[in-house]
Amino acid sequence: MAKENLEEFAYRSIIRLILKNKFKPGDFLLEIELAETLKLSRTPVRHALGRLVGEGFLEKRKKKGCLISVPTSEDAKHVFFARENLEGLTATSAAMYATEDDIIELRTILEKEKKALVTYNKEDYSTTNEDFHLGIARMSRNIYLEKYCRNIFWRSNIYIFFFDNYYTQPTSIDEQYTPDQHIQIVDAIAEHDAEKAGELMRQHIHFTYAMLFTPWNVKKKAIRSTHSL
């Protein structure tokens, strides 16, 4: 396997372990232990950890390893405020510059997302969600927006992986609001309606944040209300 593929394998495998609750906030990820678990040399694991640190998902602690950040309500507020505004800008820009091929790519991602939800495949769903949001960031044709969106996306996933009911407990596709919101965003981008695309993305990120910190019985009412719009 090529060096790049080994690093990507290590990167995806670490995320997969977190999705399967093998690690939790406050845990240290040690290079040598991960290398043994993944049956890899330490080099690709080191690069994968460095990538996750650079993306804001992990924190590097001298002589201790990489820490899965301990979530706080104050940090979550700042993270999602930044993500809401950054991704609003990327959606606005994507609506201005997206090509026909870009729209086809986004609609293909939506189909994969739907399949992942139906089969309750958390790993595939996580991947398609990443492809959707970072794909729109790339389609903004702004390398700075893309860079910072990637960082804030992964930082916010600390909260999503550990607090979103989809990842922490069984749920049905009828209780998922994300696909409908994603479809509306893609439709606005396809129509090159920059203002609408930006506003829909901001609403989507804000709603995600609100759902993470709302009791589940209240969440279900809010989600059903969203579906009825």
Short mmCIF file of C-alpha atoms in Angstrom, two decimals:
data_model
loop_
_atom_site.label_atom_id
_atom_site.label_comp_id
_atom_site.label_asym_id
_atom_site.label_seq_id
_atom_site.Cartn_x
_atom_site.Cartn_y
_atom_site.Cartn_z
CA MET A 1 0.00 0.00 0.00
CA ALA A 2 1.34 3.45 -0.94
CA LYS A 3 2.46 5.85 1.78
CA GLU A 4 -0.48 8.19 1.15
CA ASN A 5 -2.94 5.30 1.34
CA LEU A 6 -1.45 4.10 4.63
CA GLU A 7 -1.84 7.56 6.11
CA GLU A 8 -5.43 7.81 4.86
CA PHE A 9 -6.16 4.33 6.23
CA ALA A 10 -4.76 5.34 9.63
CA TYR A 11 -6.74 8.60 9.56
CA ARG A 12 -10.03 6.90 8.74
CA SER A 13 -9.37 4.07 11.19
CA ILE A 14 -8.81 6.47 14.09
CA ILE A 15 -12.08 8.24 13.29
CA ARG A 16 -13.79 4.84 13.06
CA LEU A 17 -12.52 3.88 16.52
CA ILE A 18 -13.91 7.12 17.92
CA LEU A 19 -17.27 6.53 16.20
CA LYS A 20 -17.39 3.08 17.81
CA ASN A 21 -16.84 4.69 21.23
CA LYS A 22 -13.46 3.05 21.73
CA PHE A 23 -12.30 6.46 22.94
CA LYS A 24 -14.06 9.30 24.71
CA PRO A 25 -13.35 12.98 25.46
CA GLY A 26 -10.36 13.31 27.75
CA ASP A 27 -8.69 10.14 26.45
CA PHE A 28 -5.16 10.25 25.08
CA LEU A 29 -4.44 8.61 21.74
CA LEU A 30 -0.96 7.16 21.86
CA GLU A 31 0.95 6.66 18.65
CA ILE A 32 2.55 3.35 19.60
CA GLU A 33 -0.71 1.81 20.86
CA LEU A 34 -2.64 2.90 17.78
CA ALA A 35 0.09 1.50 15.54
CA GLU A 36 -0.24 -1.87 17.28
CA THR A 37 -4.05 -1.79 17.10
CA LEU A 38 -4.07 -0.89 13.41
CA LYS A 39 -1.11 -3.16 12.59
CA LEU A 40 0.77 -0.29 11.01
CA SER A 41 4.16 1.29 11.49
CA ARG A 42 4.23 4.41 13.62
CA THR A 43 4.92 6.78 10.71
CA PRO A 44 1.46 6.76 9.04
CA VAL A 45 -0.19 6.84 12.47
CA ARG A 46 1.92 9.85 13.44
CA HIS A 47 0.92 11.68 10.27
CA ALA A 48 -2.75 10.79 10.77
CA LEU A 49 -2.68 12.11 14.33
CA GLY A 50 -0.94 15.26 13.13
CA ARG A 51 -3.67 15.75 10.57
CA LEU A 52 -6.38 15.41 13.21
CA VAL A 53 -4.53 17.87 15.44
CA GLY A 54 -4.25 20.31 12.54
CA GLU A 55 -7.97 19.95 11.86
CA GLY A 56 -8.85 20.75 15.46
CA PHE A 57 -10.20 17.32 16.37
CA LEU A 58 -7.34 16.47 18.73
CA GLU A 59 -5.04 18.51 20.95
CA LYS A 60 -1.30 17.80 21.11
CA ARG A 61 0.08 17.49 24.63
CA LYS A 62 3.84 17.41 25.07
CA LYS A 63 5.15 13.99 26.19
CA LYS A 64 1.59 12.69 26.66
CA GLY A 65 0.18 12.18 23.18
CA CYS A 66 -2.91 13.54 21.48
CA LEU A 67 -5.95 14.37 23.58
CA ILE A 68 -9.57 14.14 22.51
CA SER A 69 -10.75 17.54 23.68
CA VAL A 70 -13.08 17.64 26.66
CA PRO A 71 -16.22 19.43 25.43
CA THR A 72 -17.53 22.50 27.22
CA SER A 73 -20.67 24.52 26.56
CA GLU A 74 -18.63 27.69 26.08
CA ASP A 75 -16.34 26.07 23.52
CA ALA A 76 -19.34 24.58 21.68
CA LYS A 77 -20.97 28.00 21.45
CA HIS A 78 -17.84 29.52 19.90
CA VAL A 79 -17.21 26.56 17.59
CA PHE A 80 -20.71 26.48 16.13
CA PHE A 81 -20.92 30.26 15.86
CA ALA A 82 -17.74 30.21 13.78
CA ARG A 83 -18.91 27.24 11.73
CA GLU A 84 -22.33 28.78 11.09
CA ASN A 85 -20.79 31.93 9.66
CA LEU A 86 -17.92 30.29 7.77
CA GLU A 87 -20.11 27.68 6.11
CA GLY A 88 -22.70 30.31 5.33
CA LEU A 89 -20.01 32.10 3.35
CA THR A 90 -18.89 28.92 1.57
CA ALA A 91 -22.46 28.11 0.52
CA THR A 92 -22.92 31.68 -0.72
CA SER A 93 -19.73 31.48 -2.74
CA ALA A 94 -20.48 27.96 -4.00
CA ALA A 95 -23.82 29.17 -5.35
CA MET A 96 -21.94 31.80 -7.32
CA TYR A 97 -19.27 29.51 -8.78
CA ALA A 98 -20.60 25.92 -8.75
CA THR A 99 -20.51 24.13 -12.09
CA GLU A 100 -22.92 21.54 -13.42
CA ASP A 101 -20.42 18.84 -12.46
CA ASP A 102 -20.32 20.24 -8.92
CA ILE A 103 -24.09 19.93 -8.62
CA ILE A 104 -23.99 16.36 -9.90
CA GLU A 105 -21.33 15.57 -7.30
CA LEU A 106 -23.45 17.04 -4.49
CA ARG A 107 -26.56 15.15 -5.56
CA THR A 108 -24.54 11.92 -5.69
CA ILE A 109 -23.40 12.58 -2.13
CA LEU A 110 -27.03 13.08 -1.09
CA GLU A 111 -27.94 9.67 -2.52
CA LYS A 112 -25.09 8.05 -0.58
CA GLU A 113 -26.20 9.88 2.55
CA LYS A 114 -29.74 8.55 2.17
CA LYS A 115 -28.45 4.99 1.79
CA ALA A 116 -26.23 5.33 4.87
CA LEU A 117 -29.21 6.49 6.92
CA VAL A 118 -31.46 3.67 5.72
CA THR A 119 -28.83 1.07 6.62
CA TYR A 120 -27.83 2.95 9.80
CA ASN A 121 -24.18 2.88 8.75
CA LYS A 122 -22.62 5.50 11.01
CA GLU A 123 -19.23 5.37 9.34
CA ASP A 124 -20.63 5.89 5.83
CA TYR A 125 -22.95 8.61 7.10
CA SER A 126 -20.04 10.42 8.73
CA THR A 127 -18.07 10.20 5.48
CA THR A 128 -20.91 11.49 3.31
CA ASN A 129 -21.58 14.34 5.73
CA GLU A 130 -17.91 15.29 5.53
CA ASP A 131 -17.98 15.05 1.73
CA PHE A 132 -21.05 17.29 1.61
CA HIS A 133 -19.80 20.10 3.83
CA LEU A 134 -16.17 20.10 2.73
CA GLY A 135 -17.26 19.63 -0.88
CA ILE A 136 -19.25 22.85 -0.71
CA ALA A 137 -16.26 24.55 0.91
CA ARG A 138 -14.09 23.41 -2.02
CA MET A 139 -16.72 24.59 -4.51
CA SER A 140 -16.55 28.07 -2.99
CA ARG A 141 -13.29 28.40 -4.99
CA ASN A 142 -11.78 30.17 -1.97
CA ILE A 143 -8.78 28.35 -0.51
CA TYR A 144 -8.93 30.29 2.76
CA LEU A 145 -12.58 29.54 3.40
CA GLU A 146 -11.92 25.90 2.55
CA LYS A 147 -8.97 25.67 4.95
CA TYR A 148 -10.75 27.20 7.94
CA CYS A 149 -14.00 25.35 7.25
CA ARG A 150 -12.12 22.07 7.38
CA ASN A 151 -10.65 22.94 10.78
CA ILE A 152 -13.93 24.11 12.30
CA PHE A 153 -15.84 21.18 10.77
CA TRP A 154 -13.70 18.62 12.58
CA ARG A 155 -13.67 20.60 15.81
CA SER A 156 -17.47 20.64 15.79
CA ASN A 157 -17.51 16.90 15.16
CA ILE A 158 -16.14 16.38 18.68
CA TYR A 159 -19.59 17.44 19.84
CA ILE A 160 -21.51 15.69 17.09
CA PHE A 161 -19.83 12.29 17.55
CA PHE A 162 -20.33 12.31 21.31
CA PHE A 163 -23.65 14.12 21.72
CA ASP A 164 -25.72 13.68 18.54
CA ASN A 165 -28.35 10.98 19.13
CA TYR A 166 -27.65 9.48 15.70
CA TYR A 167 -24.19 8.46 16.88
CA THR A 168 -25.01 7.73 20.52
CA GLN A 169 -28.28 5.79 20.33
CA PRO A 170 -30.49 4.01 17.79
CA THR A 171 -32.80 6.29 15.87
CA SER A 172 -34.95 6.09 12.77
CA ILE A 173 -34.57 7.87 9.46
CA ASP A 174 -37.85 9.68 10.17
CA GLU A 175 -36.14 11.46 13.07
CA GLN A 176 -33.30 12.77 10.91
CA TYR A 177 -33.57 16.37 9.79
CA THR A 178 -30.18 16.67 8.06
CA PRO A 179 -31.06 15.10 4.64
CA ASP A 180 -33.96 17.49 3.97
CA GLN A 181 -31.85 20.49 4.90
CA HIS A 182 -28.98 19.28 2.72
CA ILE A 183 -31.34 18.89 -0.25
CA GLN A 184 -32.61 22.46 0.18
CA ILE A 185 -29.04 23.78 0.30
CA VAL A 186 -28.06 21.91 -2.88
CA ASP A 187 -31.19 23.14 -4.66
CA ALA A 188 -30.29 26.74 -3.79
CA ILE A 189 -26.72 26.25 -5.01
CA ALA A 190 -28.01 24.67 -8.23
CA GLU A 191 -30.25 27.70 -8.75
CA HIS A 192 -27.22 29.96 -8.13
CA ASP A 193 -29.22 31.72 -5.43
CA ALA A 194 -26.27 32.83 -3.30
CA GLU A 195 -28.29 34.62 -0.62
CA LYS A 196 -30.66 31.69 -0.12
CA ALA A 197 -27.86 29.09 -0.08
CA GLY A 198 -25.94 31.02 2.56
CA GLU A 199 -29.00 31.52 4.74
CA LEU A 200 -30.05 27.86 4.50
CA MET A 201 -26.56 26.73 5.47
CA ARG A 202 -26.46 29.07 8.46
CA GLN A 203 -29.87 27.80 9.58
CA HIS A 204 -28.70 24.20 9.16
CA ILE A 205 -25.59 24.65 11.32
CA HIS A 206 -27.52 26.63 13.94
CA PHE A 207 -30.17 23.91 14.07
CA THR A 208 -27.49 21.24 14.50
CA TYR A 209 -26.04 23.16 17.45
CA ALA A 210 -29.47 23.64 19.01
CA MET A 211 -30.29 19.93 18.69
CA LEU A 212 -27.10 18.91 20.48
CA PHE A 213 -28.06 20.83 23.58
CA THR A 214 -31.80 20.23 23.64
CA PRO A 215 -33.57 17.40 25.55
CA TRP A 216 -34.48 14.53 23.19
CA ASN A 217 -38.26 14.82 23.66
CA VAL A 218 -38.04 18.47 22.59
CA LYS A 219 -35.74 17.53 19.69
CA LYS A 220 -38.31 15.17 18.19
CA LYS A 221 -40.96 17.90 18.17
CA ALA A 222 -38.55 20.34 16.51
CA ILE A 223 -37.52 17.78 13.89
CA ARG A 224 -41.12 16.91 13.03
CA SER A 225 -41.84 20.62 12.72
CA THR A 226 -38.90 20.97 10.32
CA HIS A 227 -40.18 18.07 8.18
CA SER A 228 -43.59 19.73 7.92
CA LEU A 229 -42.20 22.97 6.47
#
